[in-house]
mmCIF file of C-alpha atoms in Angstrom:
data_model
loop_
_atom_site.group_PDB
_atom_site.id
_atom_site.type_symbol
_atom_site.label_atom_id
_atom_site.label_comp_id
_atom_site.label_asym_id
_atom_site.label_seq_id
_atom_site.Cartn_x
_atom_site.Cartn_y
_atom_site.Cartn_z
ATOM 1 C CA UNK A 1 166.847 91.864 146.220
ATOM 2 C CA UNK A 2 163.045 91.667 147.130
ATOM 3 C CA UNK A 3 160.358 91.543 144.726
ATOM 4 C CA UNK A 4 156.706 92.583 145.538
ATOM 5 C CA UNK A 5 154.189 90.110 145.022
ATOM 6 C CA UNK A 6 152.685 91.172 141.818
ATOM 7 C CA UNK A 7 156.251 92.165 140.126
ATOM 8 C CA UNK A 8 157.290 88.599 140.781
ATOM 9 C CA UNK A 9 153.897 87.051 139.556
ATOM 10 C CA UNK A 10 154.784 89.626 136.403
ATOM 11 C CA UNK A 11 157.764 87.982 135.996
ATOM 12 C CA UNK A 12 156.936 84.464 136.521
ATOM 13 C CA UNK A 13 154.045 85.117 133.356
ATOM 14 C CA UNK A 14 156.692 86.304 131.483
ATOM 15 C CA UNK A 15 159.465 83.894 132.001
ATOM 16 C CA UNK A 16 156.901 81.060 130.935
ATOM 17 C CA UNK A 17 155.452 82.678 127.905
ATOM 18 C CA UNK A 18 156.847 80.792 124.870
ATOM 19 C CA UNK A 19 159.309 82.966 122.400
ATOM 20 C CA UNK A 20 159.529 81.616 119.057
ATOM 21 C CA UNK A 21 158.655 78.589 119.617
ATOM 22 C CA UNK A 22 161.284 77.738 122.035
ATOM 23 C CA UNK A 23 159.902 76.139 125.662
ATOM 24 C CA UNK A 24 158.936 78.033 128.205
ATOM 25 C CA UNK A 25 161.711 78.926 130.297
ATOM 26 C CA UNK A 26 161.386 76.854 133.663
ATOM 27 C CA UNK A 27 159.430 78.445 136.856
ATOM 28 C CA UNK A 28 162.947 77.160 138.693
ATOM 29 C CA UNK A 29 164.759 80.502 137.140
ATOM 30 C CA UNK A 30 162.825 82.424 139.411
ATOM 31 C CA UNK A 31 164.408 82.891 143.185
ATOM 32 C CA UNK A 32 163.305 80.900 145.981
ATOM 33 C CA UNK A 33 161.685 83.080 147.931
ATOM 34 C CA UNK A 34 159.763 84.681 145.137
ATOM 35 C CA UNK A 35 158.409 81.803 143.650
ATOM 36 C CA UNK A 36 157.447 80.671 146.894
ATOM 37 C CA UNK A 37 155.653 83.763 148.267
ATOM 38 C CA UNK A 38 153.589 83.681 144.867
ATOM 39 C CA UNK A 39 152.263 79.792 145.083
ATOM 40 C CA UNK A 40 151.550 80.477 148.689
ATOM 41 C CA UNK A 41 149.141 84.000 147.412
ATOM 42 C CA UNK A 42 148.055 81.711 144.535
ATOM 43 C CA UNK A 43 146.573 79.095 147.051
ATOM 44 C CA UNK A 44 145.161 81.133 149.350
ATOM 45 C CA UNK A 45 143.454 83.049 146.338
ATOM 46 C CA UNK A 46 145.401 86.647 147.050
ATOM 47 C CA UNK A 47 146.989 87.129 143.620
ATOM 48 C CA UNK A 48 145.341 86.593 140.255
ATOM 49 C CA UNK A 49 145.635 83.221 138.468
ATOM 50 C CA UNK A 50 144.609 83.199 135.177
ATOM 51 C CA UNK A 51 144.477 79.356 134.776
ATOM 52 C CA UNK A 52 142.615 77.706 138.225
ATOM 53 C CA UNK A 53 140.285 80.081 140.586
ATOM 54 C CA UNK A 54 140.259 78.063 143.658
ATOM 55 C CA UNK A 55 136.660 77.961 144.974
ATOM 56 C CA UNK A 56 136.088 79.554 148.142
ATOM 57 C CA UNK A 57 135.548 76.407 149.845
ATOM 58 C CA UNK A 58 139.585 75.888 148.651
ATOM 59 C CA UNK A 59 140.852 78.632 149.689
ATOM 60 C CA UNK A 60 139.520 78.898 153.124
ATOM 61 C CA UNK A 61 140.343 75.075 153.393
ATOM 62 C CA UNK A 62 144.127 75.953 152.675
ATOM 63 C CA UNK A 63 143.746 79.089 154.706
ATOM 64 C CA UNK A 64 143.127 76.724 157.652
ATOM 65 C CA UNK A 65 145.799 74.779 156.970
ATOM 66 C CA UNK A 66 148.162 76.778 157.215
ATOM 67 C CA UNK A 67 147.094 78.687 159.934
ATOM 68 C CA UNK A 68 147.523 75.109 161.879
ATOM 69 C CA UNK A 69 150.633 74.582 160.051
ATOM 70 C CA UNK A 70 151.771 77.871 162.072
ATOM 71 C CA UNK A 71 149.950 77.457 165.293
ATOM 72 C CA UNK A 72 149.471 80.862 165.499
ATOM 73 C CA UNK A 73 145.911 80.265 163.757
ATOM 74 C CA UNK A 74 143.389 83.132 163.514
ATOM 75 C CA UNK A 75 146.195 85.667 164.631
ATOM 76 C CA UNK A 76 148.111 84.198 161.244
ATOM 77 C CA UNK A 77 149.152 87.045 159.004
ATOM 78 C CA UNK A 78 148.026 85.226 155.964
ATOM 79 C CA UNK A 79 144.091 85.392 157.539
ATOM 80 C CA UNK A 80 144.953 89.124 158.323
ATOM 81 C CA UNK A 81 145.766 88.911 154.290
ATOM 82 C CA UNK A 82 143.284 87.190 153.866
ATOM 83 C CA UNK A 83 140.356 89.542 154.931
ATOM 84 C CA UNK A 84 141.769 92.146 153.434
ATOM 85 C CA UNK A 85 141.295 90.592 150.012
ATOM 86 C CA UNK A 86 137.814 89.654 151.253
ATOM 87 C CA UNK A 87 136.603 92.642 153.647
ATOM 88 C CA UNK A 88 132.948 91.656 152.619
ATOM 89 C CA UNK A 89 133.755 88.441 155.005
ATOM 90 C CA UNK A 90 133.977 90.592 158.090
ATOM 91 C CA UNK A 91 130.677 91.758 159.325
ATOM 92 C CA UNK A 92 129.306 87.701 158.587
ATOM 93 C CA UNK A 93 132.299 86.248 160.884
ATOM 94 C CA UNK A 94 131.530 88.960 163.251
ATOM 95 C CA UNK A 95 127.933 87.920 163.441
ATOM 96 C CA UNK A 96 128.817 84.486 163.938
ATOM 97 C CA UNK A 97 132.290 84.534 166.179
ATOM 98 C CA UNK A 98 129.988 87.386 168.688
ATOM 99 C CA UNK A 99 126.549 86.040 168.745
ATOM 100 C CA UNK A 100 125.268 89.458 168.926
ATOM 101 C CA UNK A 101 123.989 92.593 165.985
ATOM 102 C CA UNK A 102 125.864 95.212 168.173
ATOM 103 C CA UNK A 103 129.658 93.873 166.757
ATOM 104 C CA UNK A 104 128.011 93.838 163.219
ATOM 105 C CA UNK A 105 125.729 96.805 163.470
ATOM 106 C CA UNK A 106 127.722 98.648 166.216
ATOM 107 C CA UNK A 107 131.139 98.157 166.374
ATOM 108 C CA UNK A 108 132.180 97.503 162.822
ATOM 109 C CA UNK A 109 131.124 101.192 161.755
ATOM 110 C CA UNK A 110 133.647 102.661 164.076
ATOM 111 C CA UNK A 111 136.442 100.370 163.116
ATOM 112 C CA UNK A 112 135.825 101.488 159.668
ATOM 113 C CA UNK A 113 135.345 105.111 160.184
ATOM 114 C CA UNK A 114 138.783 105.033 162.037
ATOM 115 C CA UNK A 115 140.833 102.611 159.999
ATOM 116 C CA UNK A 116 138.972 101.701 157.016
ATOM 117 C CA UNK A 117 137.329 99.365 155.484
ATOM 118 C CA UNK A 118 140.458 97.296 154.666
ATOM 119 C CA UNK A 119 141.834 97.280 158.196
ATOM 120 C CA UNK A 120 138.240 96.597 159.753
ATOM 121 C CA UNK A 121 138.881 93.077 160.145
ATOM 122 C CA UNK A 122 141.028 93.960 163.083
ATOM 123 C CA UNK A 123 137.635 94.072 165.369
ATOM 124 C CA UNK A 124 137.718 90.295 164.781
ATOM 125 C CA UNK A 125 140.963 90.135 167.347
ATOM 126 C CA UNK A 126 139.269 89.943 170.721
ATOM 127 C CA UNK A 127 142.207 91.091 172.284
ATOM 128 C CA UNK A 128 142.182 94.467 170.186
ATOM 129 C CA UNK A 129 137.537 94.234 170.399
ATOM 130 C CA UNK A 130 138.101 94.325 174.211
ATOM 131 C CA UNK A 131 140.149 97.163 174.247
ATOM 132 C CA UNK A 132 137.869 99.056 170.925
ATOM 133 C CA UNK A 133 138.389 102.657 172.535
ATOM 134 C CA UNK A 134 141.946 102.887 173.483
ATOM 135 C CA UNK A 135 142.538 101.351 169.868
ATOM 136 C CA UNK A 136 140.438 102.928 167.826
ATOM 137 C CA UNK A 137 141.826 106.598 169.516
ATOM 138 C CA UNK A 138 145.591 105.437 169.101
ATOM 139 C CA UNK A 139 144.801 104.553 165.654
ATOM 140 C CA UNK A 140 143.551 107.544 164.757
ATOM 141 C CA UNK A 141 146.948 109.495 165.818
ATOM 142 C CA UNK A 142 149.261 106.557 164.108
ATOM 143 C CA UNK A 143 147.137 106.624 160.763
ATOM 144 C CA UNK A 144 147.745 110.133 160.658
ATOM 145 C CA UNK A 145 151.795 109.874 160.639
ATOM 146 C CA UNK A 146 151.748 106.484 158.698
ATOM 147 C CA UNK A 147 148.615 106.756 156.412
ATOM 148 C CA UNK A 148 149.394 103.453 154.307
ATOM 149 C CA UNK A 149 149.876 100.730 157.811
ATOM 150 C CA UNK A 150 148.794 97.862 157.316
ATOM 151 C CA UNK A 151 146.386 96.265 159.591
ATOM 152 C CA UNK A 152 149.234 94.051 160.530
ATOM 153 C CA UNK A 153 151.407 97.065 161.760
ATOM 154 C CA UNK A 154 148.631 98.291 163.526
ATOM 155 C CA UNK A 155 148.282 95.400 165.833
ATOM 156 C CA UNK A 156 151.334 95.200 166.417
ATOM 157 C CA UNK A 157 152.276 98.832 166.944
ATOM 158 C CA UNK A 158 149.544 99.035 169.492
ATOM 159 C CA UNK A 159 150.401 96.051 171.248
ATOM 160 C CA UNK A 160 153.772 97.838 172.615
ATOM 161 C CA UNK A 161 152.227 100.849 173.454
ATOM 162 C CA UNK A 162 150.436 98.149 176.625
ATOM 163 C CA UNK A 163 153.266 96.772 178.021
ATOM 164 C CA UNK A 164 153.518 94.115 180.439
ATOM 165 C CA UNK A 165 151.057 92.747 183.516
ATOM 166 C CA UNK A 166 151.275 90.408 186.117
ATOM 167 C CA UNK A 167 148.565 87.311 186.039
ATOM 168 C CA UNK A 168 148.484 84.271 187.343
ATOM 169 C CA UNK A 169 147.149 80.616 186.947
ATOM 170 C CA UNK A 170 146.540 77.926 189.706
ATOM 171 C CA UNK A 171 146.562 74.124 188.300
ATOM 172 C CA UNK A 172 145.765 70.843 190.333
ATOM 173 C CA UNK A 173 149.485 68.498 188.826
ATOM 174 C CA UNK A 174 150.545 65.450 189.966
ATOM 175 C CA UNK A 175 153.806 66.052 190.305
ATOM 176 C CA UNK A 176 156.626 68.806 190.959
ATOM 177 C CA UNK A 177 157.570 67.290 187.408
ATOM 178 C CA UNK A 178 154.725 68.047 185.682
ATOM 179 C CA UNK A 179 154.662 71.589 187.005
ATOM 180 C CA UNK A 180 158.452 72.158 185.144
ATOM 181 C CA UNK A 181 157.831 70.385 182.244
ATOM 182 C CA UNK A 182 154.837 72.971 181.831
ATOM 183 C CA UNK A 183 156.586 75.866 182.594
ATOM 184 C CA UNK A 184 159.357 74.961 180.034
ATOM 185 C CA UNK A 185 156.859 73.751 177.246
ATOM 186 C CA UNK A 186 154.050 76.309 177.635
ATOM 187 C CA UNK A 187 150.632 76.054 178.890
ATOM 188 C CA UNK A 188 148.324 74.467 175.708
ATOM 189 C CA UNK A 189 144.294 75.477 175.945
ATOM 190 C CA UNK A 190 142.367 72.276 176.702
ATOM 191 C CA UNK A 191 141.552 72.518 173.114
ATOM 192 C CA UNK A 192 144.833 72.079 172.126
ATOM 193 C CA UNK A 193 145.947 69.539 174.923
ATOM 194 C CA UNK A 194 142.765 66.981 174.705
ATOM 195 C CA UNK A 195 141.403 67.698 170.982
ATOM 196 C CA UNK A 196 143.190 66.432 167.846
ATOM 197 C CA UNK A 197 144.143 67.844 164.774
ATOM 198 C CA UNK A 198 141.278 66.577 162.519
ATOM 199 C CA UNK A 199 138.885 68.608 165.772
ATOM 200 C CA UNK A 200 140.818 71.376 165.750
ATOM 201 C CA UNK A 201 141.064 71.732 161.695
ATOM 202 C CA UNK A 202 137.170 71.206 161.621
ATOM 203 C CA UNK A 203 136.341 73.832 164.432
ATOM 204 C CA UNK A 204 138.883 76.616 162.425
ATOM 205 C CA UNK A 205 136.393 75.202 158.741
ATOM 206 C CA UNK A 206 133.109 76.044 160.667
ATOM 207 C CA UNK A 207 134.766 79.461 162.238
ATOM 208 C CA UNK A 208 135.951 80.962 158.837
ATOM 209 C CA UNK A 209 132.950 79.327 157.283
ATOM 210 C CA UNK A 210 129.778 79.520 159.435
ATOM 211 C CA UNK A 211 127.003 79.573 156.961
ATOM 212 C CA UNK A 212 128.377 76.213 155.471
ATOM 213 C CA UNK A 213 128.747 74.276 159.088
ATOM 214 C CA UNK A 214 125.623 72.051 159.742
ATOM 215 C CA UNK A 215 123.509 72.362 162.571
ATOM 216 C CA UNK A 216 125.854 69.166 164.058
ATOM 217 C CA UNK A 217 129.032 70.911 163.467
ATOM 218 C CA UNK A 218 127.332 74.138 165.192
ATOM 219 C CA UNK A 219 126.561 72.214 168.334
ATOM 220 C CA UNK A 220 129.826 70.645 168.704
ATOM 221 C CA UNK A 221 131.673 73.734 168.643
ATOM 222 C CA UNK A 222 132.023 76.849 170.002
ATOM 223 C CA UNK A 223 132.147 79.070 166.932
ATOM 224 C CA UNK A 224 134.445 82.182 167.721
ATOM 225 C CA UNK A 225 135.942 83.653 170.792
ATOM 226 C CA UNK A 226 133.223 85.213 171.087
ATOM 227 C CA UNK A 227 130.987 81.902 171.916
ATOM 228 C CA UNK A 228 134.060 80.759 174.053
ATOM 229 C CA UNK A 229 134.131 83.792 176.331
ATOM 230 C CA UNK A 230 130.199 82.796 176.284
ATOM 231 C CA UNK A 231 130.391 79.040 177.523
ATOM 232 C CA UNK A 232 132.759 80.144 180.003
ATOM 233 C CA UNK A 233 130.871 81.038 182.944
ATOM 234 C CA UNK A 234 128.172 77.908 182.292
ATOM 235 C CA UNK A 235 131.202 76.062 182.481
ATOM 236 C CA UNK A 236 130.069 74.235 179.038
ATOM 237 C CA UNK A 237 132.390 72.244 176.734
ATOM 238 C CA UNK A 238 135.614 73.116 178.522
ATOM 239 C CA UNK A 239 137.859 70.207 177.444
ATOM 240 C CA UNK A 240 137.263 71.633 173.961
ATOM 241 C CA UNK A 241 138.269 75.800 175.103
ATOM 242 C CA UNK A 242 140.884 77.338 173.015
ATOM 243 C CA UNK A 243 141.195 80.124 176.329
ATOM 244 C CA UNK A 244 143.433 79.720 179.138
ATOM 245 C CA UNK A 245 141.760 81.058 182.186
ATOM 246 C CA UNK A 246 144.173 83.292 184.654
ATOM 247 C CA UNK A 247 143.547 86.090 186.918
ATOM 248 C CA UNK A 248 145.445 89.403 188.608
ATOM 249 C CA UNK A 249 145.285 88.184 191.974
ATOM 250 C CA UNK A 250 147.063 85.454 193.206
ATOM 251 C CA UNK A 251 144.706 84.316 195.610
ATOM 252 C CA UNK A 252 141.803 83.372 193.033
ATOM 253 C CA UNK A 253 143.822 82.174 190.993
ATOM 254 C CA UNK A 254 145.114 79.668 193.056
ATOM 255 C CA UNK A 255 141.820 78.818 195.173
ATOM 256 C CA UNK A 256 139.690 78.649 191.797
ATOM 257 C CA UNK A 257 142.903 76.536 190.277
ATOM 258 C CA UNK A 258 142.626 73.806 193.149
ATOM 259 C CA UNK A 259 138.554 73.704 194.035
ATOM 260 C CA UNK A 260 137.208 74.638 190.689
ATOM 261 C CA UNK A 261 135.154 70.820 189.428
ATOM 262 C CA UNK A 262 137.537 70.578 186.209
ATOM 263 C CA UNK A 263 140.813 70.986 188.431
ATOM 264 C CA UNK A 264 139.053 68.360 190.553
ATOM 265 C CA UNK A 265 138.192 66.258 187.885
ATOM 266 C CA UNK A 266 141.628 66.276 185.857
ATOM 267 C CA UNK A 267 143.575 65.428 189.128
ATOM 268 C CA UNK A 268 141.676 64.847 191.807
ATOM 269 C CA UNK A 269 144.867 63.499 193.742
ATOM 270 C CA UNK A 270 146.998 66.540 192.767
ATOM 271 C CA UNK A 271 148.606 69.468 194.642
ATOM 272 C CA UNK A 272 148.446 72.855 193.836
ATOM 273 C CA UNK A 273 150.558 74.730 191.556
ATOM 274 C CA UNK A 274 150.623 78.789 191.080
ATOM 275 C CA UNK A 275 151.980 79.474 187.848
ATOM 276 C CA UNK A 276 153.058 83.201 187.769
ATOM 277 C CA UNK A 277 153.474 85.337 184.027
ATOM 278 C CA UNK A 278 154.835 88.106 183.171
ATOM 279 C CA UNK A 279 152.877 88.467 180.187
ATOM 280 C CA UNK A 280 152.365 91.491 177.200
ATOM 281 C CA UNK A 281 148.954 93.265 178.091
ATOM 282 C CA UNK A 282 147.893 92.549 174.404
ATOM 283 C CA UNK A 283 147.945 89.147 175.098
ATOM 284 C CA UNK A 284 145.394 89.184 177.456
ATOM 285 C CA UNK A 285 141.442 88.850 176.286
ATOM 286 C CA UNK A 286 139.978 90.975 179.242
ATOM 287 C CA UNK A 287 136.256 91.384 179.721
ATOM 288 C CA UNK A 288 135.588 94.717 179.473
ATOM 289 C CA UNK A 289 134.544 97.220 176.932
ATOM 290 C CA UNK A 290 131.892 95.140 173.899
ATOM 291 C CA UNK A 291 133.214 91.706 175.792
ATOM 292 C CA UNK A 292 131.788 93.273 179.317
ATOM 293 C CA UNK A 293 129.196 90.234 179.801
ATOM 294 C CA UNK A 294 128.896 91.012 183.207
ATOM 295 C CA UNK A 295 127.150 94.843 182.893
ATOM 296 C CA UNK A 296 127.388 96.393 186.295
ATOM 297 C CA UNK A 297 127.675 93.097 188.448
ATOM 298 C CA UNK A 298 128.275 94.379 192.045
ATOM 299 C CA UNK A 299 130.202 92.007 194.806
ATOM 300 C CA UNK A 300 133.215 90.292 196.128
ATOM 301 C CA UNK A 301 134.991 86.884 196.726
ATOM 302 C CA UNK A 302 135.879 86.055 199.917
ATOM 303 C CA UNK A 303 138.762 83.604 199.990
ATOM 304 C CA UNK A 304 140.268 82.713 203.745
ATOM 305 C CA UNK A 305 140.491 86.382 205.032
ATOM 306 C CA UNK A 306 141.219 87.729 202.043
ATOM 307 C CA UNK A 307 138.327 89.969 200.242
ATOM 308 C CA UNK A 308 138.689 90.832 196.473
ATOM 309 C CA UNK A 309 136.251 93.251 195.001
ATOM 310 C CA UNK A 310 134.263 92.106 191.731
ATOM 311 C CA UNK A 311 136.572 94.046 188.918
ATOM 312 C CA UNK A 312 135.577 92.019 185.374
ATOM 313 C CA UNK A 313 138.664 93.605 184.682
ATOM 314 C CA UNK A 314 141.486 91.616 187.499
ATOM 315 C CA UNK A 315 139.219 88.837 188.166
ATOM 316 C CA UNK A 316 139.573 86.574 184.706
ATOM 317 C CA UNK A 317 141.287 87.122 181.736
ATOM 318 C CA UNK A 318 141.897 84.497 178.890
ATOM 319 C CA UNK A 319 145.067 83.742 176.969
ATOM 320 C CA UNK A 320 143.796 82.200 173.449
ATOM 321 C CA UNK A 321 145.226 79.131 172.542
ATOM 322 C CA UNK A 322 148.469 78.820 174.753
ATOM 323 C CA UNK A 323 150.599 80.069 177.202
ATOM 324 C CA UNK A 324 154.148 80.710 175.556
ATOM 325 C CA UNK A 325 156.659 79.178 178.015
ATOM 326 C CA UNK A 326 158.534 82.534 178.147
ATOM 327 C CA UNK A 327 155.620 84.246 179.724
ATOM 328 C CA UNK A 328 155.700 82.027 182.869
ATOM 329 C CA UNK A 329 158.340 83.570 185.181
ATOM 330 C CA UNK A 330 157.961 81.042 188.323
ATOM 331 C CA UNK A 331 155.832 78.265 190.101
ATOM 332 C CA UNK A 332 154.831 78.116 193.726
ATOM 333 C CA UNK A 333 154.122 75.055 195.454
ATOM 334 C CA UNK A 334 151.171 74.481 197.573
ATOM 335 C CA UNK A 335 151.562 71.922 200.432
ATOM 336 C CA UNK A 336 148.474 72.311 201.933
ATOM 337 C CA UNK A 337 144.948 72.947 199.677
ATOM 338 C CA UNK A 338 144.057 77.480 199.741
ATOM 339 C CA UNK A 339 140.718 78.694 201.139
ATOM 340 C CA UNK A 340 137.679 77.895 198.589
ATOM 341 C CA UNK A 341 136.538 81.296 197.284
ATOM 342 C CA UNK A 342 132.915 82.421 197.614
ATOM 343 C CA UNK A 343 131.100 84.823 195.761
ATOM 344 C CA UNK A 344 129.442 87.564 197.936
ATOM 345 C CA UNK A 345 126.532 90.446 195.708
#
């Protein structure tokens, strides 16, 4: 039998309320699952606690810590949970995360218009932000049928109506090893691979909490995809990226994974490895729509004989935090070093 949250936290008042002067009946009685879904709301400040409000320092401090505890961090149901019991948080972490008015001032509006107010927090996702008009339209028609989704469903709902697309990733290893060990592991973001925890848990504190970072904290990190999809093309702070850079075509990928100066610098003795994925859509953060940087950039890369037309959409797309190992389908070995692309306008 499953209890909802507030029927067990009903029940767990109840069973510990003193009757005649007997002791309160031990929070043990309760089932497992239930008294364990209710301290976890308790700590993260969803459900009602009549003897300890946790600050809101706390609560976004165990927020983060369990999002780690996960790995799935800011795509964690329980911050999805948690914006929705704080939906006044949204158009702040969209200011910060974007580094631009139009997500607050813009973007928001329409997410709220379309899904409410509760579910707005979903603009936050970059992989659902890049995609804001094929979202917002399939929302619309979903809501419709299945007026009380959560923003939870939604994602997830829309993310199999994208299916599947080919990308790839070129990486300077040194060793045929190294290359299997990756594709059975996963990929990690440099973030991930080079950072520690104690980085990691302090870049999530300034993310979820930007008006309390200090102006050090601010210039160490990269404060939101938003910022990261930024640095990118300066090529700034990239052992610290939580985005895994891979392309549609093949031969970028591979020519920008052997010549590009951090492939060079992490193994400047290595050969070339083409990892290929067969990867959900939703997983990719593509720049188009609000995350078009670009504008109308006209040109092409010319790599050997090959020519590949400037499309923001093929040419780079970013996986956020990791490459799941069941994504990568094979690797290719490169004896001999590709063409080095250049950039016609």
């Amino acid at each position: 039998m499953r209890f909802p949250a507030f029927h067990a936290l009903v029940l767990l008042t109840v069973l510990t309320v003193p009757i005649r002067g007997l002791p309160a009946t031990p929070t043990l009685a309760l089932p497992n699952g239930v008294l364990s879904c209710v301290k976890q709301r308790l700590s993260l400040g969803l459900l009602p606690n009549r003897h300890a409000f946790p600050s809101p320092k706390l609560q976004k401090s165990r927020l983060v810590d369990e999002v780690m505890k996960s790995k799935n961090y800011w795509f964690d149901p329980q911050f999805a949970a948690y914006l929705e019991a704080h939906p006044d948080e949204v158009v702040p972490l969209a200011r910060a995360w974007y580094a631009s008015e139009m997500f607050p001032q813009m973007i928001y509006p329409r997410f709220v218009q379309v899904v409410g107010k509760k579910r707005a927090h979903l603009m936050l996702d970059p992989r659902i932000l890049c995609r804001t008009d094929d979202f917002l339209k399939w929302s619309g028609e979903y809501l419709r049928n299945h007026p009380q989704a959560s923003g939870i469903e939604l994602r997830a709902e829309f993310a199999k109506t994208l299916g599947t697309s080919k990308v790839f990733r070129g990486m300077r290893l040194q060793s045929a090893d190294e290359a299997m060990q990756l594709k059975q592991s996963g990929i990690q973001s440099a973030g991930l691979k080079f950072q520690n925890k104690s980085f990691m848990k302090e870049k999530l504190l300034s993310e979820i909490d930007p008006k309390s970072a200090s102006p050090q904290t601010k210039q160490a990190f990269a404060s939101g995809f938003g910022m990261e999809i930024l640095n990118r093309p300066m090529n700034k702070d990239l052992d610290k990226s939580i985005l895994v850079s891979v392309s549609d075509w093949m031969e970028l990928a591979a020519s920008v994974g052997y010549h590009h100066g951090q492939a060079e610098k992490m193994a400047p003795n290595g050969k070339l490895f083409l990892f290929e994925m067969d990867i959900p859509e939703f997983e990719l953060i593509r720049q188009v729509g609000p995350l078009n940087k670009g504008g109308a950039r006209r040109g092409f890369y010319q790599i050997g004989n090959q020519r590949i037309d400037y499309d923001p959409y093929k040419i780079e797309a970013f996986i956020p935090y990791q490459v799941r190992p069941e994504w990568i389908r094979t690797v290719h070995s490169y004896n001999e070093p590709p063409p080095r692309w250049h950039f016609q306008p």
